Short mmCIF file of C-alpha atoms in Angstrom, two decimals:
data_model
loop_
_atom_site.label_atom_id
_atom_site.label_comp_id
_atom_site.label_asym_id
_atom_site.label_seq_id
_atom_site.Cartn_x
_atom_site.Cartn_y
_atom_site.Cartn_z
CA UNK Q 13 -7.75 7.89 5.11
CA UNK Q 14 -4.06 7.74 5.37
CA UNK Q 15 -2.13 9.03 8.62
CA UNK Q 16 1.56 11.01 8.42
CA UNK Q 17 2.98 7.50 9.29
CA UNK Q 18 1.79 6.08 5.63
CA UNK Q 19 4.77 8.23 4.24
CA UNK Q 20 7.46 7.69 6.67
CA UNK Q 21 9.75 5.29 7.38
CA UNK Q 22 13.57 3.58 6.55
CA UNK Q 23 15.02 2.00 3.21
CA UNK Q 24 16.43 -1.79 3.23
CA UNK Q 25 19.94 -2.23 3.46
CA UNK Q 26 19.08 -5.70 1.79
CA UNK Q 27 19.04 -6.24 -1.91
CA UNK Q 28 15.99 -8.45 -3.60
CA UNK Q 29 16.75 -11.51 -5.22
CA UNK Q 30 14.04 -12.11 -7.54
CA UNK Q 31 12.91 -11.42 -10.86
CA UNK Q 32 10.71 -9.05 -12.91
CA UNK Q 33 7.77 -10.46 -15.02
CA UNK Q 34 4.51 -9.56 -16.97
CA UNK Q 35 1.66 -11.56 -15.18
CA UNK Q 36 -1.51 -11.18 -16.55
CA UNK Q 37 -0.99 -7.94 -18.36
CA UNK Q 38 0.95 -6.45 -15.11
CA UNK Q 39 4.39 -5.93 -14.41
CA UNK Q 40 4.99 -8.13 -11.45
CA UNK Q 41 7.85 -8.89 -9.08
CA UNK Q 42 8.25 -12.95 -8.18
CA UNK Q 43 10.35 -14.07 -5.66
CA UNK Q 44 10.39 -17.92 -5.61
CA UNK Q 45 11.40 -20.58 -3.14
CA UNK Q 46 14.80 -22.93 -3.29
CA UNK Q 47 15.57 -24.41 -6.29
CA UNK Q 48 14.40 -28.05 -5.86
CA UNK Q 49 11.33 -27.21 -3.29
CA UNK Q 50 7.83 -27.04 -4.74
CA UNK Q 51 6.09 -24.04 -3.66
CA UNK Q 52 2.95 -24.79 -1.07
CA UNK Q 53 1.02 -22.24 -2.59
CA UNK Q 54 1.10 -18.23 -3.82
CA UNK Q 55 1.32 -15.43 -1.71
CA UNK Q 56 0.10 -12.13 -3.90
CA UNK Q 57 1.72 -8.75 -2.21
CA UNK Q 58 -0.37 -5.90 -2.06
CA UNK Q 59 1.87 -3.27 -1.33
CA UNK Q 60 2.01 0.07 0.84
CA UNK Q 61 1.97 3.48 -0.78
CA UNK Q 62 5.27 2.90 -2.30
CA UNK Q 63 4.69 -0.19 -4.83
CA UNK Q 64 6.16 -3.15 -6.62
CA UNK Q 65 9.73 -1.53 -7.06
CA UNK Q 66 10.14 -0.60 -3.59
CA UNK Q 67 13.34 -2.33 -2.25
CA UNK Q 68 11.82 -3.22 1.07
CA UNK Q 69 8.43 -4.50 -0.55
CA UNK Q 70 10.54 -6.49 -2.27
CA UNK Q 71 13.14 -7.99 -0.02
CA UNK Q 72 9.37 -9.08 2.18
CA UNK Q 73 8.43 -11.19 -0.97
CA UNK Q 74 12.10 -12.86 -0.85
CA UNK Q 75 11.50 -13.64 2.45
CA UNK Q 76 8.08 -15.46 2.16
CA UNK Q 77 9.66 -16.99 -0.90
CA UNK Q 78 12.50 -18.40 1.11
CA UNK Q 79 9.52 -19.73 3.49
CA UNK Q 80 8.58 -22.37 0.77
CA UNK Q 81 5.99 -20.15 -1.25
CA UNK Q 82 5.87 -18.71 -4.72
CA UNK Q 83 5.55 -14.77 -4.23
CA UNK Q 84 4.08 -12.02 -6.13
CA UNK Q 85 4.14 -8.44 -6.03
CA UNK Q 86 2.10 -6.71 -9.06
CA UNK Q 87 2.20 -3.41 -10.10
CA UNK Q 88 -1.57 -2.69 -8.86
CA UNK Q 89 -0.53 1.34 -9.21
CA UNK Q 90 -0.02 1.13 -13.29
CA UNK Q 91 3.36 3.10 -12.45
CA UNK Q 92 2.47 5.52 -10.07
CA UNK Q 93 3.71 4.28 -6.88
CA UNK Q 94 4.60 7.21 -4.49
CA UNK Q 95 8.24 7.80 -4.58
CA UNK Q 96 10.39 6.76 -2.01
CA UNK Q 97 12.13 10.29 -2.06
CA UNK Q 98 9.01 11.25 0.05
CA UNK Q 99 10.25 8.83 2.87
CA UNK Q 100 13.24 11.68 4.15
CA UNK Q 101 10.80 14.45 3.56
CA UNK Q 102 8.32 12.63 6.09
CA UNK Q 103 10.89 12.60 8.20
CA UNK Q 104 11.78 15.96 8.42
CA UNK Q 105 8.28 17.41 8.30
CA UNK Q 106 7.65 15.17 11.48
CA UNK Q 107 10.71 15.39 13.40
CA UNK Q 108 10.86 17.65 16.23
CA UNK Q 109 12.31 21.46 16.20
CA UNK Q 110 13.10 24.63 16.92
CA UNK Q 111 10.34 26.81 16.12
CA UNK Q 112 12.49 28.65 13.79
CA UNK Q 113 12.30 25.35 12.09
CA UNK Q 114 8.95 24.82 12.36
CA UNK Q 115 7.53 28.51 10.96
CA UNK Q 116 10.81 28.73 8.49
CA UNK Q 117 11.75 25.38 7.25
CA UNK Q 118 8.87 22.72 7.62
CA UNK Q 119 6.31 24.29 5.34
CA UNK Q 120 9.31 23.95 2.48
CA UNK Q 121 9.13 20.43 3.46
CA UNK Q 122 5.32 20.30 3.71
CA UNK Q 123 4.63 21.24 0.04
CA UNK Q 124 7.48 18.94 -1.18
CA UNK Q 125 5.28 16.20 0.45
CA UNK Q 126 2.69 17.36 -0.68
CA UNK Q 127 3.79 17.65 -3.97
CA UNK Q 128 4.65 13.88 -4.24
CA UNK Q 129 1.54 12.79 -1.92
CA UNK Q 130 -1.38 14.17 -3.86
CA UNK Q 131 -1.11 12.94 -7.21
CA UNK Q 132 -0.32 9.57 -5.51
CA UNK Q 133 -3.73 9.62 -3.45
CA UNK Q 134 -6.05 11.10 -6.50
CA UNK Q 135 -4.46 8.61 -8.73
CA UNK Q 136 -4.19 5.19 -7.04
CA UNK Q 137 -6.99 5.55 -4.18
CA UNK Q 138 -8.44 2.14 -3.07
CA UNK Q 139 -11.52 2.77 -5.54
CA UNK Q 140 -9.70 3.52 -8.76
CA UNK Q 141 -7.23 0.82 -8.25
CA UNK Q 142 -9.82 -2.08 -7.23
CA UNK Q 143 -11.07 -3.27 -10.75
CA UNK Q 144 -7.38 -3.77 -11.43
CA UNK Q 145 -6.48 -6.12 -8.45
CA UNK Q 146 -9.99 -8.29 -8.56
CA UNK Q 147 -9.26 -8.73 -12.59
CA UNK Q 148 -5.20 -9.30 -11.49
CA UNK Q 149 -7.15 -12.64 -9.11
CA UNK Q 150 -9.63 -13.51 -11.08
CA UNK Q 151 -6.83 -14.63 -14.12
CA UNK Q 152 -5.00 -15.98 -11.31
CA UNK Q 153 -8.01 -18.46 -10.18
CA UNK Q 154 -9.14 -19.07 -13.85
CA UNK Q 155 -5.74 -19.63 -15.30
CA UNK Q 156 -3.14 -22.61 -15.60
CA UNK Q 157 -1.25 -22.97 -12.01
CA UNK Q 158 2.27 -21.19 -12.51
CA UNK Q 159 5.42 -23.58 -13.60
CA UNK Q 160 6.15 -26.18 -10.54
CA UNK Q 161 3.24 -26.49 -9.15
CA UNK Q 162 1.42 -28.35 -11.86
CA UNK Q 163 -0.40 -31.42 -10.49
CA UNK Q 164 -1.68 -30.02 -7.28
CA UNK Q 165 -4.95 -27.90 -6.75
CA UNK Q 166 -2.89 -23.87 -6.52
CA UNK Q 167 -3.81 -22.47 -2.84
CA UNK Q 168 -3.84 -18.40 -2.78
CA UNK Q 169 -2.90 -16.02 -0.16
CA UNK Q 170 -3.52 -12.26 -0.34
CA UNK Q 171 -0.80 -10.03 1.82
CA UNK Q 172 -2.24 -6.53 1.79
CA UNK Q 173 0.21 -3.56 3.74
CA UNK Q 174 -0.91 -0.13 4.37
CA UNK Q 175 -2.47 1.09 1.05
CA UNK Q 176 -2.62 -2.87 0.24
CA UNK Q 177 -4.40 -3.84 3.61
CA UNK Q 178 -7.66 -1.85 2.19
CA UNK Q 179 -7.54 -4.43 -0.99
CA UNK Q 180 -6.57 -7.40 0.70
CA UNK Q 181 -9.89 -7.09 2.74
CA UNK Q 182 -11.72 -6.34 0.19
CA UNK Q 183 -10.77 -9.61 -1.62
CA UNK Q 184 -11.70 -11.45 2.18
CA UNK Q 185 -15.11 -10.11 2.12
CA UNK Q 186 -15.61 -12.88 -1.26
CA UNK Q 187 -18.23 -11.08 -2.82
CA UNK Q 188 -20.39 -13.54 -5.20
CA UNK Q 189 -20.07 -11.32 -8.19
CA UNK Q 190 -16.31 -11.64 -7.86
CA UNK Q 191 -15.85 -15.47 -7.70
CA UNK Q 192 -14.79 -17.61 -10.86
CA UNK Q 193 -14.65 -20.81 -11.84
CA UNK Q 194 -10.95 -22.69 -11.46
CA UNK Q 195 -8.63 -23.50 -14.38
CA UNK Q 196 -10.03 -27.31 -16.18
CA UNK Q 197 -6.71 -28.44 -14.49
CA UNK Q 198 -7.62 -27.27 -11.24
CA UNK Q 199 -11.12 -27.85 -10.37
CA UNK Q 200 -12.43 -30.40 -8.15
CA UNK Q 201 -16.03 -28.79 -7.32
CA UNK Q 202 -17.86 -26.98 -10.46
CA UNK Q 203 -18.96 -23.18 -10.13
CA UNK Q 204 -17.57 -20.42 -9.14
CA UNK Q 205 -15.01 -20.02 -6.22
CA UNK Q 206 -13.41 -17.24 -4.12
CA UNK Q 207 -10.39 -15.60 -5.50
CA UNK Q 208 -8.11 -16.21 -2.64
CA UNK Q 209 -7.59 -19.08 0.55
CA UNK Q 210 -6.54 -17.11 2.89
CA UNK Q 211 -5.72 -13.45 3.55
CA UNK Q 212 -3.26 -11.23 5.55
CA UNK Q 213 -2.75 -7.82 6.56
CA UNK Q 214 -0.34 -5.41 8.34
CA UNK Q 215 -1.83 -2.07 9.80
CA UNK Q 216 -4.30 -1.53 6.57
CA UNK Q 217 -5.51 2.12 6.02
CA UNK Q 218 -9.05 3.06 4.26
CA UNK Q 219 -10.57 0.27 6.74
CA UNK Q 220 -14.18 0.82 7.98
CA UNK Q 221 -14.76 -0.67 10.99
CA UNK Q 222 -17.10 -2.12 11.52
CA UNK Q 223 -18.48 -2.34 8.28
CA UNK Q 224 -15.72 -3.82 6.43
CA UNK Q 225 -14.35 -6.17 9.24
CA UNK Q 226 -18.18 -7.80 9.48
CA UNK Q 227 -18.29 -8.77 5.64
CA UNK Q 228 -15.25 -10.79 5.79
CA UNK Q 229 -15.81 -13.88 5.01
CA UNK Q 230 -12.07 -15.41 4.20
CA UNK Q 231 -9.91 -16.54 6.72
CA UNK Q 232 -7.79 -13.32 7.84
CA UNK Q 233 -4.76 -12.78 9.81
CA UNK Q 234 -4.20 -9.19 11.18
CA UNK Q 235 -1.16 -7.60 12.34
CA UNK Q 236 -1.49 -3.68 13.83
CA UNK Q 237 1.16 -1.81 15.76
CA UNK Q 238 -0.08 -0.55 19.67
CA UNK Q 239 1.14 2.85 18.26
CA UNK Q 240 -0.28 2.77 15.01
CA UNK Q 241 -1.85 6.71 14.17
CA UNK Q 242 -4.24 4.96 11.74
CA UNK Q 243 -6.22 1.95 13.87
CA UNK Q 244 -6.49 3.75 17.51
CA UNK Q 245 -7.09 1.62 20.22
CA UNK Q 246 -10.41 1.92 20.16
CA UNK Q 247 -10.84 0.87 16.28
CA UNK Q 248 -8.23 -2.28 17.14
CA UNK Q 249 -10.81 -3.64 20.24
CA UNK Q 250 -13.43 -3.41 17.45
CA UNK Q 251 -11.77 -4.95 14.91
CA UNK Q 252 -10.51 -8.00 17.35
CA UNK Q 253 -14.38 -8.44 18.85
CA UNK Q 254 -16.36 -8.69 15.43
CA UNK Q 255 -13.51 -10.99 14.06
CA UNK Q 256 -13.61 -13.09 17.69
CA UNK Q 257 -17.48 -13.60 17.39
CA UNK Q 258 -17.36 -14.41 13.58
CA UNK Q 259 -18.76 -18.04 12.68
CA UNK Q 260 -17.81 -17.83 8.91
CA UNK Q 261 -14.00 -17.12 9.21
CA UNK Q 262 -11.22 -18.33 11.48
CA UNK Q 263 -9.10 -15.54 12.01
CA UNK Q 264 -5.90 -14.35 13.81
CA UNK Q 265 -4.94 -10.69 15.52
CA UNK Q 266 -1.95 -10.28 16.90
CA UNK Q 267 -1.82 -6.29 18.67
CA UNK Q 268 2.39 -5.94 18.75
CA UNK Q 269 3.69 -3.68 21.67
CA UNK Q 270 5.23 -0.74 20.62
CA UNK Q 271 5.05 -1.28 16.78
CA UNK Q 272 3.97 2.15 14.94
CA UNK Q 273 2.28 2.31 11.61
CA UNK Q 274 4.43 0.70 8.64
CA UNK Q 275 6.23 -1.41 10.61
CA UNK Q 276 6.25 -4.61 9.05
CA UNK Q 277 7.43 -2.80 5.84
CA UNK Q 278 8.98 0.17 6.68
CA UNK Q 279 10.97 -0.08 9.45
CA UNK Q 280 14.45 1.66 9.75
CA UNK Q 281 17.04 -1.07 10.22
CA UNK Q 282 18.87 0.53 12.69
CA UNK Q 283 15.64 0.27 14.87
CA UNK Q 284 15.75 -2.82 16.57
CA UNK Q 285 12.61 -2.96 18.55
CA UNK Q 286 10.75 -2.19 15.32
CA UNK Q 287 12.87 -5.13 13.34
CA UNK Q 288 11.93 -7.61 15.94
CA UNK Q 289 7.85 -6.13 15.34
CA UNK Q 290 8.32 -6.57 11.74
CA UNK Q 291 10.01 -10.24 12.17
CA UNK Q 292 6.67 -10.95 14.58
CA UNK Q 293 4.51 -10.09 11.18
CA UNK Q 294 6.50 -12.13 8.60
CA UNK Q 295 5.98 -15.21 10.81
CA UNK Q 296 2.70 -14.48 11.89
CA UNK Q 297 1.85 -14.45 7.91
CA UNK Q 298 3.86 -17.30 7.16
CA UNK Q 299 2.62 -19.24 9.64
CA UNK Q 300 -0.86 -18.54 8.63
CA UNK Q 301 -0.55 -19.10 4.99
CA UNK Q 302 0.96 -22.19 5.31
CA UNK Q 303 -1.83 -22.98 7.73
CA UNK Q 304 -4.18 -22.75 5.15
CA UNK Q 305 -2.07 -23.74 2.27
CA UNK Q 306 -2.16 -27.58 3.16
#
């Protein structure tokens, strides 16, 4: 389930850099690296609530892209992203008040929220949506690697946020029925293979633990808040055992003091304990995808 914190948070005073593009059948964002450096692999962005178009999703793929990668950032949500308009409204609704404010004002704010919130969540919940991203990987493993990186077997990273973190593990767990075989160009062992390298997420929402942290099979970096509304404490100890006494993936889970839900993509910038949090996750996923990416 989602938490108040999924639909709260600041804008980007930054302004992407990259370009838009149909991938596959799906309008997709693509950062890329510096002219003249050959990407060490793709990164695929799995957004948070608020989608491809979302400044701040998009400044994140700029960043990886600047960290030697090609980056991108499909429109899993078919054009229904939740609106960033929601992101003040949050804000209001969770603010503290008067109670004046809170019996006369907040349930104005409550149904605006609402009204933006539930077409979002009947629309583009994990299960509606997940056909969508496994047939968005599947072209990616079958298909030709992307321009300038031709001649060298295409590594791929999943980097799932919020809303995103559900698919992203999803794609870890490498079920069979899932796997294809790689482009002609790109295969060095016959059969089928998993969709991705490597995966990494930022406090993910819909997650069943322990059910859904057992089947993963991919290595998996995880970044969660000490704050976070969504993964208690309790949830994050679980989470950090099962992947700790897993024999079939190497993992990574960094627990960042302080850091509340949407950090890593929806921090205000004016907050600078939260900016140094979300700086921890972009190099803790950098780090690992280029880990992997060799």
């Amino acid at each position: 389930m989602s938490c108040p914190d999924c639909f709260r948070g600041g804008v980007s005073n930054s302004h992407p850099t990259g370009k838009e593009l149909t991938i596959h059948g799906v309008k997709t964002y693509v950062a890329e690296p510096e002219a003249g450096v050959t990407p060490s692999g793709l990164i695929v962005v799995i957004t948070d609530a608020f989608g491809w178009s979302f400044v701040n999703n998009r400044v994140l793929c700029d960043l990886y892209a600047r960290g030697g990668c090609l980056v991108y950032c499909p429109d899993f949500m078919n054009g229904h992203a939740l609106s960033p308009a929601v992101l003040p409204i949050a804000e209001r609704l969770l603010s503290e008040g008067s109670w004046l404010t809170t019996i006369f004002v907040k349930p104005f704010y409550l149904l605006q929220a609402l009204y933006h919130a539930v077409p979002w969540m009947y629309t583009c919940s994990p299960r509606k949506t997940e056909c969508g991203v496994i047939a968005y990987f599947q072209a990616l493993r079958s298909s030709p690697p992307p321009p300038g990186v031709e001649g060298k077997q295409l590594k791929i990273g999943a980097a799932g946020f919020c809303w995103g973190g559900k698919h992203t593990v999803e794609l870890a767990k490498d079920d069979p029925g899932h796997r294809v075989a790689r482009h002609y160009s790109q295969s060095l062992c016959p059969g089928p293979q998993p969709l991705i390298d490597a995966a990494f997420v930022a406090h993910p929402t819909y997650i069943k633990v322990p059910d859904d942290v057992e089947a993963i099979k991919i290595p998996i970096s995880w970044a969660v808040g000490e704050s976070d509304l969504q993964m208690k404490a309790d949830d994050i100890a679980k989470v950090k055992a099962i992947l700790e006494s897993k024999t079939d993936a190497e993992h990574n889970v960094q627990i960042i003091p302080g850091a509340k839900h949407g950090f890593a993509t929806r921090t205000h910038p004016e907050d600078k304990a939260q900016l140094v949090a979300a700086e921890r996750a972009e190099e803790q996923a950098m780090a690992w995808f280029l880990r992997w990416f060799i």
